[in-house]
mmCIF file of C-alpha atoms and ligand atoms in Angstrom:
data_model
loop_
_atom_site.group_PDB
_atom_site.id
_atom_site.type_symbol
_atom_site.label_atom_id
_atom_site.label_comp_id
_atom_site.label_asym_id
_atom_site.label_seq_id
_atom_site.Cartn_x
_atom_site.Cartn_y
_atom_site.Cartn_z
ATOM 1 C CA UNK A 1 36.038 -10.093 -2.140
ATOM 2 C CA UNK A 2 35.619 -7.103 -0.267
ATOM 3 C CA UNK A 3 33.148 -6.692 2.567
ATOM 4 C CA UNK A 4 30.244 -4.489 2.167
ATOM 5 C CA UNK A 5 29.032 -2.691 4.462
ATOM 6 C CA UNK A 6 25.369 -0.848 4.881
ATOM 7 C CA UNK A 7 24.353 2.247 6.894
ATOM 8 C CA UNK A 8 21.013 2.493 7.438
ATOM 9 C CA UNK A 9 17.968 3.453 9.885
ATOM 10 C CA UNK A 10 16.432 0.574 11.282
ATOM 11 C CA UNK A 11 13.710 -0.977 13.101
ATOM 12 C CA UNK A 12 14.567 -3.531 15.567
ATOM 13 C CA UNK A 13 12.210 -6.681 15.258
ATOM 14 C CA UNK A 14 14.102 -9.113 17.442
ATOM 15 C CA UNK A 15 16.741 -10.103 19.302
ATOM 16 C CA UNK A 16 17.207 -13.552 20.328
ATOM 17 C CA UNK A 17 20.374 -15.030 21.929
ATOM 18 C CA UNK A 18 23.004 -16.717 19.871
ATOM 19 C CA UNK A 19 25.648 -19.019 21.664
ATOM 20 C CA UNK A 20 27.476 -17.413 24.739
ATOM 21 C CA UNK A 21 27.585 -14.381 24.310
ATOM 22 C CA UNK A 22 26.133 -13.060 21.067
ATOM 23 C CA UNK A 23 22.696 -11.594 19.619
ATOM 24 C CA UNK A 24 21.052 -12.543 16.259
ATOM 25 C CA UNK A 25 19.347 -9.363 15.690
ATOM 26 C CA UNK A 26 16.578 -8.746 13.196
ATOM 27 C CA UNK A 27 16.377 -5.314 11.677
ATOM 28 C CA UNK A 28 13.838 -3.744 9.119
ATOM 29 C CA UNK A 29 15.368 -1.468 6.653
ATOM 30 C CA UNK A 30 13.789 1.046 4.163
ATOM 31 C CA UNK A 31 15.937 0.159 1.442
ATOM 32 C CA UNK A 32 17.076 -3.596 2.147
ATOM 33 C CA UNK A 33 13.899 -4.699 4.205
ATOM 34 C CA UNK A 34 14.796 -7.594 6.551
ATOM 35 C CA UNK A 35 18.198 -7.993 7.411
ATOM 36 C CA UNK A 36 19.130 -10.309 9.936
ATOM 37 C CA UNK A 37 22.728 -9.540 11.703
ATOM 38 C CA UNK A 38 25.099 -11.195 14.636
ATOM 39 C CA UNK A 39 25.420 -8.282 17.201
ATOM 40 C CA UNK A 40 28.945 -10.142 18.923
ATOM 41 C CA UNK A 41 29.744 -9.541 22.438
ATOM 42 C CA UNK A 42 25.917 -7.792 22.933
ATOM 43 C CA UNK A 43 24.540 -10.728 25.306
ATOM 44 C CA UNK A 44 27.599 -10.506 27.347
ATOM 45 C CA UNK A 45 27.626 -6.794 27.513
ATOM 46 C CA UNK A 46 24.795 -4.478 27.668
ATOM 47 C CA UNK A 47 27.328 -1.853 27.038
ATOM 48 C CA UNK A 48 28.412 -2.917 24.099
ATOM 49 C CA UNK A 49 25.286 -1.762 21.828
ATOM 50 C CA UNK A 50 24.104 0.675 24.765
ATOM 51 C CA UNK A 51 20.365 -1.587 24.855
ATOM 52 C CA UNK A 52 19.988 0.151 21.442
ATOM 53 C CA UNK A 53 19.151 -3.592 20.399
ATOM 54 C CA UNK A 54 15.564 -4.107 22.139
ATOM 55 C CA UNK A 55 12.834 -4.737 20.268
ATOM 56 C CA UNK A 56 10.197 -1.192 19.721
ATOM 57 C CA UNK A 57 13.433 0.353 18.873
ATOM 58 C CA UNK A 58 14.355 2.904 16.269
ATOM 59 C CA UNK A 59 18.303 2.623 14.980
ATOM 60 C CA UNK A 60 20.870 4.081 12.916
ATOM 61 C CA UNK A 61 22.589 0.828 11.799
ATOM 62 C CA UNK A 62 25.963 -0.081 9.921
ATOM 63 C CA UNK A 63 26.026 -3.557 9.136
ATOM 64 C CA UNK A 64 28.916 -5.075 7.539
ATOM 65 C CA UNK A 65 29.121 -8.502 5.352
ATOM 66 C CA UNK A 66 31.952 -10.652 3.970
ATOM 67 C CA UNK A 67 30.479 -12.695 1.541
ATOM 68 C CA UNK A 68 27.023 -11.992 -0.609
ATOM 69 C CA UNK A 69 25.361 -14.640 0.914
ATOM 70 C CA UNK A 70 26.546 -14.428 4.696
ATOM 71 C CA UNK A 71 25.155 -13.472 7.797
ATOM 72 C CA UNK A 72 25.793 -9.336 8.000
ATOM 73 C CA UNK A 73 27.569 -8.399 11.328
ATOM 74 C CA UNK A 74 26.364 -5.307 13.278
ATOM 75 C CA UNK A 75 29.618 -3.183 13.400
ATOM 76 C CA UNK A 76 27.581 -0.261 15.322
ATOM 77 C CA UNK A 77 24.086 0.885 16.507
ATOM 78 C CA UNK A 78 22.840 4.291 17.271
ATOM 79 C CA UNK A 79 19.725 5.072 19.281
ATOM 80 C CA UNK A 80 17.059 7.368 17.258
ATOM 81 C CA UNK A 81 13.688 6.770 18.768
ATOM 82 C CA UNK A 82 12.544 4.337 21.708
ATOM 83 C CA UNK A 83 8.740 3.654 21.800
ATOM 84 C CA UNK A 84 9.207 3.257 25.833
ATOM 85 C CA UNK A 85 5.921 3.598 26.393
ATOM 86 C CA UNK A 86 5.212 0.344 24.554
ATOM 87 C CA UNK A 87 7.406 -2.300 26.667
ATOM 88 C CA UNK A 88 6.251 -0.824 29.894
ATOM 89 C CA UNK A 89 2.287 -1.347 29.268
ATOM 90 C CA UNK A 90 1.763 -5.395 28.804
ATOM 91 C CA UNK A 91 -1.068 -4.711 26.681
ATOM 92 C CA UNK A 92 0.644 -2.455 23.927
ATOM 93 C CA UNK A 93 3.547 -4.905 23.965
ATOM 94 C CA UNK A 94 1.560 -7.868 23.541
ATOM 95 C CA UNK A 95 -0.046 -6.397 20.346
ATOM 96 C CA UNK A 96 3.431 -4.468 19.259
ATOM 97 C CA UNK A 97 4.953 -8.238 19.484
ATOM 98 C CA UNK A 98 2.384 -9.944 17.061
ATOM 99 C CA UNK A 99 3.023 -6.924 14.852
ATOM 100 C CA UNK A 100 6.709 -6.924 14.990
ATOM 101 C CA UNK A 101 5.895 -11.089 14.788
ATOM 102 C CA UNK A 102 4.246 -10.472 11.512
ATOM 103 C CA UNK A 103 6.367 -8.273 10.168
ATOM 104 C CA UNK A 104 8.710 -11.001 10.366
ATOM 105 C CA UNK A 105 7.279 -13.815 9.067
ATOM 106 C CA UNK A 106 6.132 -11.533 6.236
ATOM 107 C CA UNK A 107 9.265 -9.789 5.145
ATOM 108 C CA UNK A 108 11.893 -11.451 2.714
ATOM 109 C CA UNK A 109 15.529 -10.739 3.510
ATOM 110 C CA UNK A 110 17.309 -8.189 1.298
ATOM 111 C CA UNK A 111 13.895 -6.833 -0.404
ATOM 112 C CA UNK A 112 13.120 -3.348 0.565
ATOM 113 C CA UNK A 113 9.798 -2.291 0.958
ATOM 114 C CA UNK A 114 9.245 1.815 1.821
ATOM 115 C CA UNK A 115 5.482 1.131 2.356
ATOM 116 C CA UNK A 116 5.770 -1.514 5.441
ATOM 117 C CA UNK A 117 8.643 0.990 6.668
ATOM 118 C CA UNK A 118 6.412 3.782 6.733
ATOM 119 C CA UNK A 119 3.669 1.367 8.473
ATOM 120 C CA UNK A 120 6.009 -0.091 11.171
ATOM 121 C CA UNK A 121 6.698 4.176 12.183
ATOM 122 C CA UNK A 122 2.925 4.985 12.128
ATOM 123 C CA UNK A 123 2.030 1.648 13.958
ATOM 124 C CA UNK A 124 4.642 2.402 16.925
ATOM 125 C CA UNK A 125 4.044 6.149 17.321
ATOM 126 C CA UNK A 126 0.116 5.704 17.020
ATOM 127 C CA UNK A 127 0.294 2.753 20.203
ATOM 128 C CA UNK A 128 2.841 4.360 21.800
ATOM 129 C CA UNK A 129 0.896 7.742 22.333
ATOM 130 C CA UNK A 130 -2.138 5.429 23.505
ATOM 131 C CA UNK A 131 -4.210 4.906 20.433
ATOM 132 C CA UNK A 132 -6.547 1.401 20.818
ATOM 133 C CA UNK A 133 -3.732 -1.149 20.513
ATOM 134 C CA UNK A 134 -6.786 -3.488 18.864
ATOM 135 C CA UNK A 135 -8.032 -0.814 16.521
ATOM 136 C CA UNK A 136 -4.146 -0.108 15.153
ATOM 137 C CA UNK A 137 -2.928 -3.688 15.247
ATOM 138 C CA UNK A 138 -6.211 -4.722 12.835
ATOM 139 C CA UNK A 139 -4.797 -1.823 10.467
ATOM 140 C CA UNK A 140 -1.405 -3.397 10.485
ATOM 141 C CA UNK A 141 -2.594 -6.926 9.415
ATOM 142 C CA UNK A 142 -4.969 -5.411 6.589
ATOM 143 C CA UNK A 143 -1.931 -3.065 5.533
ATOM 144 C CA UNK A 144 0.648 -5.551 5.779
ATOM 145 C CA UNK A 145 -1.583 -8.249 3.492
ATOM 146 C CA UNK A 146 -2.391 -5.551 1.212
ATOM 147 C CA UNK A 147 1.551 -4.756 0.940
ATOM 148 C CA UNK A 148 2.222 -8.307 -0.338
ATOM 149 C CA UNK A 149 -0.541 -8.198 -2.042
ATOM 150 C CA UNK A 150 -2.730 -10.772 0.033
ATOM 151 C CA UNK A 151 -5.949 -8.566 0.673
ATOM 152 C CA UNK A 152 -8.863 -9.956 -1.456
ATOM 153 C CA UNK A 153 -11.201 -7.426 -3.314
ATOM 154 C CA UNK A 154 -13.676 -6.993 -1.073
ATOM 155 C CA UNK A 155 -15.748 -4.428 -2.679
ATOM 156 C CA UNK A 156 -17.364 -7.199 -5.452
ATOM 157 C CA UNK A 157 -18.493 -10.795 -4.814
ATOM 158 C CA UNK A 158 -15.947 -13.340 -5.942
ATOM 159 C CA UNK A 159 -19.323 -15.568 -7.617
ATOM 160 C CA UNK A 160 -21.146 -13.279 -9.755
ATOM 161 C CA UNK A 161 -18.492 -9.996 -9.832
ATOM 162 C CA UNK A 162 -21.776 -7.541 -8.572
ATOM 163 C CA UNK A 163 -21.496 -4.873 -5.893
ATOM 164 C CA UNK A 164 -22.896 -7.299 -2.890
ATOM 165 C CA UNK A 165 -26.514 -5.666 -0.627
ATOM 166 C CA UNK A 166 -28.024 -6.425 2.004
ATOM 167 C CA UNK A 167 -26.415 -7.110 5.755
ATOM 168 C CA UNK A 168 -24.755 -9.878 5.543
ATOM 169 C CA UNK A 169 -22.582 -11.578 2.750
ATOM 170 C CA UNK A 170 -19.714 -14.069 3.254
ATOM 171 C CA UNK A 171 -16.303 -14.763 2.802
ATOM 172 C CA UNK A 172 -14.209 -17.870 1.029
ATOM 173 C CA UNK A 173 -12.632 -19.795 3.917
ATOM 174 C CA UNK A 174 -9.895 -20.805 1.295
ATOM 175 C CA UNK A 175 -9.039 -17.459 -0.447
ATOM 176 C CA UNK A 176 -10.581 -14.668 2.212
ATOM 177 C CA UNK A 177 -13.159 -13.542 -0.958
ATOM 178 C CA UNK A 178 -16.490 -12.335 -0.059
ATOM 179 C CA UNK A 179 -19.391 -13.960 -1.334
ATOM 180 C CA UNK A 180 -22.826 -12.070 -1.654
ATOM 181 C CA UNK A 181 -26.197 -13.266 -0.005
ATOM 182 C CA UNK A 182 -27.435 -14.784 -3.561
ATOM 183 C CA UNK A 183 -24.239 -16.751 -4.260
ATOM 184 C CA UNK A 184 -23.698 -18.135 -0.794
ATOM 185 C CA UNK A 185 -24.198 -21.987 -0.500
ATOM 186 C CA UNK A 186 -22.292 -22.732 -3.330
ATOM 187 C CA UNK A 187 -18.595 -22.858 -1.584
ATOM 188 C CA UNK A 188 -17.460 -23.664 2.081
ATOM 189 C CA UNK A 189 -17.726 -19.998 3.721
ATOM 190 C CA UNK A 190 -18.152 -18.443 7.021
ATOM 191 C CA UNK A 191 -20.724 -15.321 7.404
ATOM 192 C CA UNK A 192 -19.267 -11.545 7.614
ATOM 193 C CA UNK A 193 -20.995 -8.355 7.758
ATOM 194 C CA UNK A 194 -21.249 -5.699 4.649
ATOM 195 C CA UNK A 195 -20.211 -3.082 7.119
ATOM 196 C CA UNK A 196 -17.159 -4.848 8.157
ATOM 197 C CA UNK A 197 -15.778 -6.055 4.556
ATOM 198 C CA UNK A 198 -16.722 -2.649 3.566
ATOM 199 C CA UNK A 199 -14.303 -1.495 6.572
ATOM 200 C CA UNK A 200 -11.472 -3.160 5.752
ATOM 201 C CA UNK A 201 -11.518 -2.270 2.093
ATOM 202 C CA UNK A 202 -11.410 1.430 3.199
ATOM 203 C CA UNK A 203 -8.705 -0.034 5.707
ATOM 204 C CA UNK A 204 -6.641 -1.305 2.437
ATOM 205 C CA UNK A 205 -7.102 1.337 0.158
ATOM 206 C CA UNK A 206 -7.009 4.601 1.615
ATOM 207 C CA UNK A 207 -3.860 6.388 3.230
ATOM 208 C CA UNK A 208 -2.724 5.787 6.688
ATOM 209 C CA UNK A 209 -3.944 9.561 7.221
ATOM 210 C CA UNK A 210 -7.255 9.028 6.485
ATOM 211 C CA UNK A 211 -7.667 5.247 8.109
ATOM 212 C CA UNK A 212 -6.393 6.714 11.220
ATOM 213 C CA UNK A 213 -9.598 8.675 11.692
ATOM 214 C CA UNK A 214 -11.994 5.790 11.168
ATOM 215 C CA UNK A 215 -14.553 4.544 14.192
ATOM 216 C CA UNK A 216 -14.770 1.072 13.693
ATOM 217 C CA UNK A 217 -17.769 -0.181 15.816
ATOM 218 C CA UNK A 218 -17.136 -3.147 18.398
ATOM 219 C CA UNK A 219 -18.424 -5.874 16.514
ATOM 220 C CA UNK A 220 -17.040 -4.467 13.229
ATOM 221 C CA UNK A 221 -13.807 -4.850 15.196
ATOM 222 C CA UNK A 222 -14.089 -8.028 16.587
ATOM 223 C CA UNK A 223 -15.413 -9.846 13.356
ATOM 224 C CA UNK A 224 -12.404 -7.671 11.355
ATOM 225 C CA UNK A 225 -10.347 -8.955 13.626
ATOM 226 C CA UNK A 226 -10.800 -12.863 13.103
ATOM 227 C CA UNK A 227 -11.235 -12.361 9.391
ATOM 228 C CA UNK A 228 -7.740 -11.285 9.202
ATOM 229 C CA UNK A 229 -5.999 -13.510 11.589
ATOM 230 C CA UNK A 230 -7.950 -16.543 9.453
ATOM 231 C CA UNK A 231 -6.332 -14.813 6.575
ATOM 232 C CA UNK A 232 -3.189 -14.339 7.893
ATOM 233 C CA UNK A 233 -2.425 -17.851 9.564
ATOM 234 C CA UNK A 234 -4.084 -19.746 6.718
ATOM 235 C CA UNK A 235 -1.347 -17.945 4.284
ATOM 236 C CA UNK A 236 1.562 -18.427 6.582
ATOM 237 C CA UNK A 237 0.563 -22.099 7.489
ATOM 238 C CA UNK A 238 1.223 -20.934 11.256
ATOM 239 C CA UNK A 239 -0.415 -19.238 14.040
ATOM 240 C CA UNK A 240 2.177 -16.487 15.147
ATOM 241 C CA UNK A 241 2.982 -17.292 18.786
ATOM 242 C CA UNK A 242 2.142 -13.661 20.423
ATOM 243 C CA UNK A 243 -1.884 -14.947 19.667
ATOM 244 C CA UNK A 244 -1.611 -16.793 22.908
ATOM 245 C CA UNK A 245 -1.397 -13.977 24.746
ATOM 246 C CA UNK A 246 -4.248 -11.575 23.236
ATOM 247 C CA UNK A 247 -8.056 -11.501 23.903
ATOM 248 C CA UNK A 248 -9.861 -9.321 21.898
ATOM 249 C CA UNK A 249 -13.020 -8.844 23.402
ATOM 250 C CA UNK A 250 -11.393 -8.254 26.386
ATOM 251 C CA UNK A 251 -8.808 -5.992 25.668
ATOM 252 C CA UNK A 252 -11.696 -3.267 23.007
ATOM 253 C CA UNK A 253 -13.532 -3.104 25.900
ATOM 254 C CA UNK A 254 -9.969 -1.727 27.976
ATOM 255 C CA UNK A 255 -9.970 0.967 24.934
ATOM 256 C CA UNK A 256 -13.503 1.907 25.519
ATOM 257 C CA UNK A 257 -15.140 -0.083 23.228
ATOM 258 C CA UNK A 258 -19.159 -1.439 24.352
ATOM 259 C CA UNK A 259 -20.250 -4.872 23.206
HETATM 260 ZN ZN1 ZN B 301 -22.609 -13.055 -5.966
#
């Protein structure tokens, strides 16, 4: 059979050394989503690939496969974009990372998806010009769920199917649903806020234009914030590694947040 080859833009997710002197290189594609590739010769030589191979980085990519179900070899790799300012702030790469983790763990090899594309570019471009790295990455999870369609209605309660009141509701520990204040008791749940269930639904339904200019409010934030990571660990059976290195509270109150 004859190999095929793919030319394509690219986001570069990771890189992670592969014997000697090789790279295994993850890329996200528009039109073939993950695609994982050997980059030969790039550990050995930084010339080879010209660093266009770090992660934060923007590609034009031709990959090139023998068999349908081999590893794809990256024949070349062509700088478009670098988000430097991302890699040189350790708080904007610690956040980029879990994102870039996610998108990972999320993504199946060889399906395309246009939408997480399109929210990998706004995600890097909004952090990298010094948007709230806490405020952006909680849009990521929410639109990343919502893209493999994850995200629980949270406009209804998941009991009695009415338009929840009141402050506080809850939310299914199991499933992520939210519960209103008449139907709680009835299933293990955990308390959340109207206001922030309220939030994220906006967060999973509007466009990226429009969620861009909302003011979530610190404790909106903070509570939106373990909702999601609840959600997203409990679905992935795994707590994505780059959690180690993030504390919330700490790090809304470096963007300007006030408890
Ligand atoms: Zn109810």
């Amino acid at each position: 059979m004859a190999p095929v080859s793919l030319s394509t833009k690219a986001f570069i997710i990771s890189s992670i050394p592969m014997g000697e002197s090789d790279l295994l290189v993850t890329f996200l594609t528009p039109e073939a989503g993950k695609l994982r590739a050997v980059a030969k010769g790039a550990k050995k030589s930084t010339k080879r690939f010209m660093n266009a191979l770090e992660p934060f980085t923007q590609v034009s990519a031709c990959l090139i496969r023998s068999r349908p179900s081999g590893l794809w070899r990256l024949d070349s790799a062509t700088i478009l974009h670098i988000y430097e300012t991302i890699s040189s702030d350790y708080q904007r790469f610690v956040y980029a990372s879990l994102c870039m983790e996610l998108t990972e763990l999320w993504q199946r090899e060889g399906v395309g998806d246009s939408d997480v594309f399109g929210l990998v570019n706004w995600y890097l471009s909004k952090i990298s010009r010094g948007s709230c790295p806490v405020t952006c990455s909680l849009i990521f999870k929410i639109r990343l769920l919502k893209s493999v369609g994850l995200l629980p209605r949270l406009d209804v309660c998941s009991v009695c199917g009415k338009r929840p009141m009141g402050r506080l509701i809850a939310f299914d520990r199991i499933t992520g649903e939210i519960i209103c204040a008449s139907c709680v008791g009835r299933k293990d749940s955990m308390n959340l806020c109207l206001g922030t269930a309220r939030s994220i639904d906006f967060i999973g339904t509007s466009s990226l234009e429009r969620v861009g200019r909302l003011k979530l409010t610190y404790s909106q934030s903070l509570e939106g914030w373990s909702y999601m990571k609840e959600l997203h660990c409990r679905h992935l059976h795994k707590e994505p590694s780059s959690y180690k290195f993030i504390d919330v509270s700490k790090d809304l109150k470096g963007c300007g947040y006030d408890s």
